[in-house]
PDB file of C-alpha atoms and ligand atoms in Angstrom:
ATOM      1  CA  UNK A   1     -18.355   2.963 -20.036  1.00 94.00           C
ATOM      2  CA  UNK A   2     -22.085   2.823 -20.922  1.00 94.00           C
ATOM      3  CA  UNK A   3     -23.119   6.185 -22.395  1.00 96.00           C
ATOM      4  CA  UNK A   4     -26.033   6.866 -20.027  1.00 95.00           C
ATOM      5  CA  UNK A   5     -23.800   6.336 -16.997  1.00 96.00           C
ATOM      6  CA  UNK A   6     -21.107   8.578 -18.432  1.00 96.00           C
ATOM      7  CA  UNK A   7     -23.677  11.313 -18.997  1.00 97.00           C
ATOM      8  CA  UNK A   8     -24.996  10.911 -15.429  1.00 96.00           C
ATOM      9  CA  UNK A   9     -21.499  10.981 -13.945  1.00 97.00           C
ATOM     10  CA  UNK A  10     -20.499  14.067 -15.913  1.00 97.00           C
ATOM     11  CA  UNK A  11     -23.692  15.840 -14.801  1.00 96.00           C
ATOM     12  CA  UNK A  12     -23.097  14.994 -11.134  1.00 97.00           C
ATOM     13  CA  UNK A  13     -21.904  17.692  -8.781  1.00 96.00           C
ATOM     14  CA  UNK A  14     -18.222  17.520  -7.882  1.00 95.00           C
ATOM     15  CA  UNK A  15     -14.678  18.269  -8.922  1.00 91.00           C
ATOM     16  CA  UNK A  16     -13.605  15.304 -11.061  1.00 97.00           C
ATOM     17  CA  UNK A  17     -12.932  16.053 -14.772  1.00 97.00           C
ATOM     18  CA  UNK A  18     -14.421  13.594 -17.312  1.00 98.00           C
ATOM     19  CA  UNK A  19     -11.099  12.084 -18.415  1.00 98.00           C
ATOM     20  CA  UNK A  20     -10.142  11.305 -14.811  1.00 98.00           C
ATOM     21  CA  UNK A  21     -13.594   9.854 -14.171  1.00 98.00           C
ATOM     22  CA  UNK A  22     -13.367   7.543 -17.153  1.00 98.00           C
ATOM     23  CA  UNK A  23      -9.883   6.437 -16.049  1.00 98.00           C
ATOM     24  CA  UNK A  24     -11.328   5.717 -12.604  1.00 98.00           C
ATOM     25  CA  UNK A  25     -14.141   3.664 -14.165  1.00 98.00           C
ATOM     26  CA  UNK A  26     -11.601   1.724 -16.267  1.00 98.00           C
ATOM     27  CA  UNK A  27      -9.507   1.068 -13.143  1.00 98.00           C
ATOM     28  CA  UNK A  28     -12.606  -0.208 -11.327  1.00 98.00           C
ATOM     29  CA  UNK A  29     -13.455  -2.658 -14.124  1.00 98.00           C
ATOM     30  CA  UNK A  30      -9.827  -3.830 -14.449  1.00 98.00           C
ATOM     31  CA  UNK A  31      -9.488  -4.302 -10.686  1.00 98.00           C
ATOM     32  CA  UNK A  32     -12.753  -6.213 -10.395  1.00 98.00           C
ATOM     33  CA  UNK A  33     -11.544  -8.496 -13.206  1.00 98.00           C
ATOM     34  CA  UNK A  34      -8.191  -9.049 -11.495  1.00 98.00           C
ATOM     35  CA  UNK A  35      -9.672  -9.816  -8.063  1.00 98.00           C
ATOM     36  CA  UNK A  36     -13.040 -11.514  -8.706  1.00 97.00           C
ATOM     37  CA  UNK A  37     -15.653 -11.207  -5.970  1.00 96.00           C
ATOM     38  CA  UNK A  38     -13.883  -8.443  -4.049  1.00 98.00           C
ATOM     39  CA  UNK A  39     -15.570  -5.049  -3.530  1.00 99.00           C
ATOM     40  CA  UNK A  40     -14.403  -1.640  -4.684  1.00 99.00           C
ATOM     41  CA  UNK A  41     -14.004   0.908  -1.883  1.00 99.00           C
ATOM     42  CA  UNK A  42     -13.715   4.691  -1.957  1.00 98.00           C
ATOM     43  CA  UNK A  43     -12.707   7.037   0.828  1.00 98.00           C
ATOM     44  CA  UNK A  44     -14.318  10.435   0.186  1.00 98.00           C
ATOM     45  CA  UNK A  45     -17.567  10.499  -1.808  1.00 98.00           C
ATOM     46  CA  UNK A  46     -18.785  14.087  -1.277  1.00 97.00           C
ATOM     47  CA  UNK A  47     -21.798  14.538  -3.608  1.00 98.00           C
ATOM     48  CA  UNK A  48     -21.245  11.192  -5.322  1.00 98.00           C
ATOM     49  CA  UNK A  49     -19.506  12.032  -8.593  1.00 98.00           C
ATOM     50  CA  UNK A  50     -16.694   9.473  -8.259  1.00 98.00           C
ATOM     51  CA  UNK A  51     -19.251   7.078  -6.738  1.00 98.00           C
ATOM     52  CA  UNK A  52     -21.157   7.065 -10.048  1.00 98.00           C
ATOM     53  CA  UNK A  53     -17.995   6.200 -11.995  1.00 98.00           C
ATOM     54  CA  UNK A  54     -17.041   3.430  -9.570  1.00 98.00           C
ATOM     55  CA  UNK A  55     -20.654   2.327  -9.038  1.00 98.00           C
ATOM     56  CA  UNK A  56     -20.917   1.922 -12.814  1.00 98.00           C
ATOM     57  CA  UNK A  57     -17.739  -0.192 -12.767  1.00 98.00           C
ATOM     58  CA  UNK A  58     -19.193  -2.302  -9.943  1.00 98.00           C
ATOM     59  CA  UNK A  59     -22.446  -2.786 -11.864  1.00 98.00           C
ATOM     60  CA  UNK A  60     -20.532  -3.762 -14.990  1.00 98.00           C
ATOM     61  CA  UNK A  61     -18.444  -6.243 -12.983  1.00 98.00           C
ATOM     62  CA  UNK A  62     -20.997  -7.824 -10.660  1.00 98.00           C
ATOM     63  CA  UNK A  63     -19.528  -6.368  -7.469  1.00 98.00           C
ATOM     64  CA  UNK A  64     -20.295  -3.379  -5.238  1.00 98.00           C
ATOM     65  CA  UNK A  65     -18.733  -0.072  -4.310  1.00 99.00           C
ATOM     66  CA  UNK A  66     -18.440   0.698  -0.591  1.00 99.00           C
ATOM     67  CA  UNK A  67     -18.458   4.493  -0.337  1.00 99.00           C
ATOM     68  CA  UNK A  68     -16.957   5.730   2.949  1.00 98.00           C
ATOM     69  CA  UNK A  69     -17.574   9.352   4.002  1.00 98.00           C
ATOM     70  CA  UNK A  70     -18.797  11.072   7.166  1.00 98.00           C
ATOM     71  CA  UNK A  71     -20.449  13.589   4.818  1.00 98.00           C
ATOM     72  CA  UNK A  72     -19.390  16.508   7.023  1.00 97.00           C
ATOM     73  CA  UNK A  73     -16.819  17.754   4.522  1.00 96.00           C
ATOM     74  CA  UNK A  74     -13.042  17.984   4.689  1.00 93.00           C
ATOM     75  CA  UNK A  75     -11.209  20.878   6.314  1.00 89.00           C
ATOM     76  CA  UNK A  76     -11.023  22.531   2.885  1.00 89.00           C
ATOM     77  CA  UNK A  77     -14.857  22.300   2.499  1.00 91.00           C
ATOM     78  CA  UNK A  78     -15.587  24.256   5.700  1.00 89.00           C
ATOM     79  CA  UNK A  79     -16.840  27.883   5.740  1.00 87.00           C
ATOM     80  CA  UNK A  80     -14.036  30.303   4.910  1.00 87.00           C
ATOM     81  CA  UNK A  81     -11.999  27.693   2.991  1.00 87.00           C
ATOM     82  CA  UNK A  82     -11.441  27.563  -0.749  1.00 86.00           C
ATOM     83  CA  UNK A  83     -13.704  24.585  -1.471  1.00 87.00           C
ATOM     84  CA  UNK A  84     -16.724  25.595   0.637  1.00 88.00           C
ATOM     85  CA  UNK A  85     -20.197  25.325  -0.973  1.00 92.00           C
ATOM     86  CA  UNK A  86     -22.703  27.116   1.306  1.00 92.00           C
ATOM     87  CA  UNK A  87     -25.809  25.298   0.007  1.00 95.00           C
ATOM     88  CA  UNK A  88     -24.388  22.020   1.375  1.00 96.00           C
ATOM     89  CA  UNK A  89     -24.744  23.239   4.974  1.00 95.00           C
ATOM     90  CA  UNK A  90     -27.606  21.611   6.941  1.00 96.00           C
ATOM     91  CA  UNK A  91     -29.745  24.645   7.883  1.00 94.00           C
ATOM     92  CA  UNK A  92     -30.896  23.111  11.192  1.00 96.00           C
ATOM     93  CA  UNK A  93     -27.439  22.103  12.381  1.00 96.00           C
ATOM     94  CA  UNK A  94     -25.210  24.645  10.671  1.00 93.00           C
ATOM     95  CA  UNK A  95     -22.760  21.909   9.630  1.00 95.00           C
ATOM     96  CA  UNK A  96     -22.006  20.380   6.234  1.00 96.00           C
ATOM     97  CA  UNK A  97     -24.153  17.456   5.089  1.00 98.00           C
ATOM     98  CA  UNK A  98     -23.464  16.037   1.629  1.00 98.00           C
ATOM     99  CA  UNK A  99     -25.376  12.789   2.224  1.00 98.00           C
ATOM    100  CA  UNK A 100     -28.739  13.955   0.739  1.00 98.00           C
ATOM    101  CA  UNK A 101     -27.016  15.185  -2.445  1.00 98.00           C
ATOM    102  CA  UNK A 102     -24.926  11.997  -2.606  1.00 98.00           C
ATOM    103  CA  UNK A 103     -28.071   9.858  -2.403  1.00 98.00           C
ATOM    104  CA  UNK A 104     -29.829  11.842  -5.125  1.00 98.00           C
ATOM    105  CA  UNK A 105     -26.770  11.596  -7.403  1.00 98.00           C
ATOM    106  CA  UNK A 106     -26.423   7.833  -6.992  1.00 98.00           C
ATOM    107  CA  UNK A 107     -30.166   7.206  -7.368  1.00 98.00           C
ATOM    108  CA  UNK A 108     -30.529   9.386 -10.468  1.00 97.00           C
ATOM    109  CA  UNK A 109     -27.571   7.672 -12.141  1.00 97.00           C
ATOM    110  CA  UNK A 110     -29.226   4.280 -11.621  1.00 97.00           C
ATOM    111  CA  UNK A 111     -26.355   2.765  -9.642  1.00 98.00           C
ATOM    112  CA  UNK A 112     -27.922   2.685  -6.167  1.00 98.00           C
ATOM    113  CA  UNK A 113     -28.104  -1.154  -6.022  1.00 98.00           C
ATOM    114  CA  UNK A 114     -24.317  -1.308  -6.502  1.00 98.00           C
ATOM    115  CA  UNK A 115     -23.323   1.478  -4.117  1.00 98.00           C
ATOM    116  CA  UNK A 116     -23.274   0.900  -0.357  1.00 98.00           C
ATOM    117  CA  UNK A 117     -22.801   4.131   1.595  1.00 98.00           C
ATOM    118  CA  UNK A 118     -20.833   3.692   4.792  1.00 98.00           C
ATOM    119  CA  UNK A 119     -21.357   6.913   6.750  1.00 98.00           C
ATOM    120  CA  UNK A 120     -18.555   7.451   9.216  1.00 98.00           C
ATOM    121  CA  UNK A 121     -15.056   8.687   9.916  1.00 98.00           C
ATOM    122  CA  UNK A 122     -12.486   7.001   7.653  1.00 98.00           C
ATOM    123  CA  UNK A 123      -9.984   5.837  10.335  1.00 98.00           C
ATOM    124  CA  UNK A 124     -12.820   4.707  12.592  1.00 98.00           C
ATOM    125  CA  UNK A 125     -14.324   2.572   9.817  1.00 98.00           C
ATOM    126  CA  UNK A 126     -10.855   1.376   8.820  1.00 97.00           C
ATOM    127  CA  UNK A 127     -10.150   0.132  12.333  1.00 96.00           C
ATOM    128  CA  UNK A 128     -12.843  -2.548  11.865  1.00 98.00           C
ATOM    129  CA  UNK A 129     -12.427  -3.222   8.127  1.00 98.00           C
ATOM    130  CA  UNK A 130     -11.034  -6.659   7.206  1.00 98.00           C
ATOM    131  CA  UNK A 131     -12.239  -7.434   3.651  1.00 98.00           C
ATOM    132  CA  UNK A 132      -9.589  -7.351   0.876  1.00 98.00           C
ATOM    133  CA  UNK A 133     -10.634  -4.893  -1.855  1.00 99.00           C
ATOM    134  CA  UNK A 134     -10.171  -5.117  -5.617  1.00 99.00           C
ATOM    135  CA  UNK A 135      -9.691  -1.347  -5.673  1.00 99.00           C
ATOM    136  CA  UNK A 136      -9.237   1.312  -3.021  1.00 99.00           C
ATOM    137  CA  UNK A 137      -9.764   4.890  -4.182  1.00 99.00           C
ATOM    138  CA  UNK A 138      -8.467   7.553  -1.781  1.00 98.00           C
ATOM    139  CA  UNK A 139     -10.017  11.023  -2.134  1.00 98.00           C
ATOM    140  CA  UNK A 140     -10.735  12.002   1.478  1.00 97.00           C
ATOM    141  CA  UNK A 141      -9.187  14.794   3.532  1.00 95.00           C
ATOM    142  CA  UNK A 142      -6.239  16.376   1.723  1.00 94.00           C
ATOM    143  CA  UNK A 143      -4.329  17.775   4.734  1.00 94.00           C
ATOM    144  CA  UNK A 144      -1.064  16.155   5.937  1.00 96.00           C
ATOM    145  CA  UNK A 145      -2.671  14.271   8.800  1.00 97.00           C
ATOM    146  CA  UNK A 146      -5.772  12.872   7.020  1.00 97.00           C
ATOM    147  CA  UNK A 147      -3.749  11.881   3.938  1.00 98.00           C
ATOM    148  CA  UNK A 148      -1.124  10.079   6.068  1.00 98.00           C
ATOM    149  CA  UNK A 149      -3.846   8.347   8.057  1.00 98.00           C
ATOM    150  CA  UNK A 150      -5.724   7.196   4.941  1.00 98.00           C
ATOM    151  CA  UNK A 151      -2.451   5.822   3.531  1.00 98.00           C
ATOM    152  CA  UNK A 152      -1.761   3.864   6.712  1.00 98.00           C
ATOM    153  CA  UNK A 153      -5.345   2.674   7.262  1.00 98.00           C
ATOM    154  CA  UNK A 154      -6.515   1.784   3.749  1.00 98.00           C
ATOM    155  CA  UNK A 155      -3.574   0.722   1.552  1.00 98.00           C
ATOM    156  CA  UNK A 156      -3.170  -2.630   3.395  1.00 98.00           C
ATOM    157  CA  UNK A 157      -6.717  -3.511   2.281  1.00 98.00           C
ATOM    158  CA  UNK A 158      -5.849  -3.528  -1.443  1.00 98.00           C
ATOM    159  CA  UNK A 159      -5.783  -7.205  -2.415  1.00 98.00           C
ATOM    160  CA  UNK A 160      -2.661  -8.546  -4.191  1.00 98.00           C
ATOM    161  CA  UNK A 161      -3.156  -7.803  -7.902  1.00 98.00           C
ATOM    162  CA  UNK A 162      -5.718  -5.124  -7.000  1.00 98.00           C
ATOM    163  CA  UNK A 163      -5.460  -1.397  -7.627  1.00 99.00           C
ATOM    164  CA  UNK A 164      -4.890   1.692  -5.500  1.00 99.00           C
ATOM    165  CA  UNK A 165      -6.246   4.912  -7.036  1.00 99.00           C
ATOM    166  CA  UNK A 166      -5.369   8.312  -5.587  1.00 98.00           C
ATOM    167  CA  UNK A 167      -6.983  11.617  -6.534  1.00 98.00           C
ATOM    168  CA  UNK A 168      -5.527  15.149  -6.494  1.00 97.00           C
ATOM    169  CA  UNK A 169      -1.914  14.042  -6.869  1.00 98.00           C
ATOM    170  CA  UNK A 170       0.087  17.177  -7.731  1.00 97.00           C
ATOM    171  CA  UNK A 171       3.862  16.691  -7.998  1.00 94.00           C
ATOM    172  CA  UNK A 172       4.210  20.428  -8.776  1.00 94.00           C
ATOM    173  CA  UNK A 173       3.112  22.565  -5.784  1.00 93.00           C
ATOM    174  CA  UNK A 174       1.959  25.237  -8.271  1.00 93.00           C
ATOM    175  CA  UNK A 175      -0.875  22.887  -9.299  1.00 93.00           C
ATOM    176  CA  UNK A 176      -2.319  22.157  -5.859  1.00 88.00           C
ATOM    177  CA  UNK A 177      -1.826  20.808  -2.336  1.00 90.00           C
ATOM    178  CA  UNK A 178       0.945  18.258  -1.829  1.00 93.00           C
ATOM    179  CA  UNK A 179      -0.269  15.724   0.781  1.00 97.00           C
ATOM    180  CA  UNK A 180      -1.893  13.225  -1.624  1.00 98.00           C
ATOM    181  CA  UNK A 181       1.420  13.188  -3.529  1.00 98.00           C
ATOM    182  CA  UNK A 182       3.827  13.238  -0.575  1.00 98.00           C
ATOM    183  CA  UNK A 183       1.796  11.273   1.978  1.00 98.00           C
ATOM    184  CA  UNK A 184       0.088   8.663  -0.211  1.00 98.00           C
ATOM    185  CA  UNK A 185       1.521   8.324  -3.726  1.00 98.00           C
ATOM    186  CA  UNK A 186       5.258   8.518  -2.906  1.00 98.00           C
ATOM    187  CA  UNK A 187       5.063   6.300   0.205  1.00 98.00           C
ATOM    188  CA  UNK A 188       3.033   3.690  -1.716  1.00 98.00           C
ATOM    189  CA  UNK A 189       5.750   3.434  -4.376  1.00 98.00           C
ATOM    190  CA  UNK A 190       8.589   3.600  -1.821  1.00 98.00           C
ATOM    191  CA  UNK A 191       7.005   0.771   0.179  1.00 98.00           C
ATOM    192  CA  UNK A 192       7.690  -1.686  -2.649  1.00 98.00           C
ATOM    193  CA  UNK A 193       4.105  -2.917  -2.283  1.00 98.00           C
ATOM    194  CA  UNK A 194       2.809  -0.958  -5.314  1.00 98.00           C
ATOM    195  CA  UNK A 195       3.871  -0.237  -8.903  1.00 98.00           C
ATOM    196  CA  UNK A 196       2.722   2.605 -11.142  1.00 98.00           C
ATOM    197  CA  UNK A 197       0.003   1.718 -13.655  1.00 98.00           C
ATOM    198  CA  UNK A 198      -1.295   4.994 -15.085  1.00 98.00           C
ATOM    199  CA  UNK A 199      -1.650   8.747 -14.631  1.00 98.00           C
ATOM    200  CA  UNK A 200      -4.633  10.767 -15.924  1.00 98.00           C
ATOM    201  CA  UNK A 201      -4.714  14.403 -14.834  1.00 98.00           C
ATOM    202  CA  UNK A 202      -4.344  14.270 -11.049  1.00 98.00           C
ATOM    203  CA  UNK A 203      -5.496  10.625 -10.848  1.00 98.00           C
ATOM    204  CA  UNK A 204      -2.824   8.013 -10.187  1.00 98.00           C
ATOM    205  CA  UNK A 205      -3.441   4.273 -10.413  1.00 98.00           C
ATOM    206  CA  UNK A 206      -1.037   1.764  -8.829  1.00 98.00           C
ATOM    207  CA  UNK A 207      -1.100  -2.018  -8.624  1.00 98.00           C
ATOM    208  CA  UNK A 208      -0.453  -4.019  -5.483  1.00 98.00           C
ATOM    209  CA  UNK A 209       2.485  -6.300  -6.229  1.00 98.00           C
ATOM    210  CA  UNK A 210       3.518  -7.491  -2.762  1.00 84.00           C
TER     211      UNK A 210
HETATM  212  N1  LIG B 301     -14.626  11.812  -4.595  1.00 86.15           N
HETATM  213  C1  LIG B 301     -15.475  12.982  -4.474  1.00 86.15           C
HETATM  214  C2  LIG B 301     -14.802  14.160  -3.782  1.00 86.15           C
HETATM  215  C3  LIG B 301     -14.410  13.879  -2.349  1.00 86.15           C
HETATM  216  S1  LIG B 301     -14.118  15.375  -1.445  1.00 86.15           S
HETATM  217  C4  LIG B 301     -15.979  13.393  -5.874  1.00 86.15           C
HETATM  218  O1  LIG B 301     -15.750  12.685  -6.835  1.00 86.15           O
HETATM  219  O2  LIG B 301     -16.609  14.438  -5.994  1.00 86.15           O
HETATM  220  C5  LIG B 301     -13.504  14.744   0.067  1.00 86.15           C
HETATM  221  C6  LIG B 301     -14.529  14.042   0.926  1.00 86.15           C
HETATM  222  O3  LIG B 301     -13.811  13.401   1.971  1.00 86.15           O
HETATM  223  C7  LIG B 301     -15.559  14.950   1.625  1.00 86.15           C
HETATM  224  O4  LIG B 301     -16.865  14.582   1.258  1.00 86.15           O
HETATM  225  C8  LIG B 301     -15.314  14.720   3.126  1.00 86.15           C
HETATM  226  O5  LIG B 301     -16.500  14.662   3.913  1.00 86.15           O
HETATM  227  C9  LIG B 301     -14.608  13.378   3.129  1.00 86.15           C
HETATM  228  N2  LIG B 301     -13.765  13.197   4.302  1.00 86.15           N
HETATM  229  C10 LIG B 301     -12.743  13.975   4.714  1.00 86.15           C
HETATM  230  N3  LIG B 301     -12.198  13.494   5.838  1.00 86.15           N
HETATM  231  C11 LIG B 301     -12.905  12.376   6.162  1.00 86.15           C
HETATM  232  C12 LIG B 301     -12.838  11.428   7.231  1.00 86.15           C
HETATM  233  N4  LIG B 301     -11.931  11.532   8.198  1.00 86.15           N
HETATM  234  N5  LIG B 301     -13.728  10.415   7.249  1.00 86.15           N
HETATM  235  C13 LIG B 301     -14.667  10.294   6.278  1.00 86.15           C
HETATM  236  N6  LIG B 301     -14.766  11.152   5.234  1.00 86.15           N
HETATM  237  C14 LIG B 301     -13.903  12.187   5.181  1.00 86.15           C
HETATM  238 MG1  LIG B 302     -10.607  14.871  -5.398  1.00 86.15          MG
END
C-alpha cells in the first residue's frame, strides 16, 4: 500500500486497527485483480477509515469503491450506547451525521475520485443493486437483524472468484458482539458459496466459489 495512503488511513477517525486495514487493502487489490472491471462495495463507512483503505485499493486497481451508509449511525452509535461520539451529532437536527467527516477523510486522503458515496439505508439500496462486485465488505449494523439482513442482501452480489470481507467477527463472546460471526461469517461458510481466505484481527476474508 502506498505510504502516503497508509498514513492517511491510519490518521482517519474510526475503529479499524492498522493491520486489519492493510489486510482490507490487500483484499481489495486481490479482488479487483480476480474480477477485472467490477467495483468494490462497502456497507458501513462511518467517518471513512475503511473507505480510505478500499479507495486506495480501487485507485491502485483502476476501479471504484461504492461506499453505502445512511450516515445516521448504527444502534450502537446512538446516545447512551457504547460507541456513541457526541461531536458527530448534527446540532440542528439532533441526530447523527457522519457524512461531513466522511467527506473530509476521503478528500484529505486523496482518494475522492475513486470513492462514490451512496447515502441510504443498506437494504433499501440493496433492493435495487444488480452489479456484481469484486469485493463486498460488510461493516454495517452489528445487531442480529441488521447483520442477518446484510448477509441476505449483499452476499449474492459478490462475483464468482470475488471476495467477501466481514469486520468485527468475534468467535469468542468475551471479545465482542456475536452477530457478524453468527449471522454473516458462519452462514457464508455453511452456504457452500464461500471458502475461508484469511483472518486478521476481527477481519475475515472469504472467496466466492459457487
Ligand atoms: N467501516 C467503518 C465503520 C462502520 S460503523 C470504519 O472503518 O470506520 C457502522 C456504520 O454502519 C455506521 O456508519 C452506520 O451509519 C452504518 N449503518 C448501520 N446500519 C445501516 C443501514 N441499515 N444502512 C446504511 N448504513 C448503516
Ligand atoms: Mg467495524
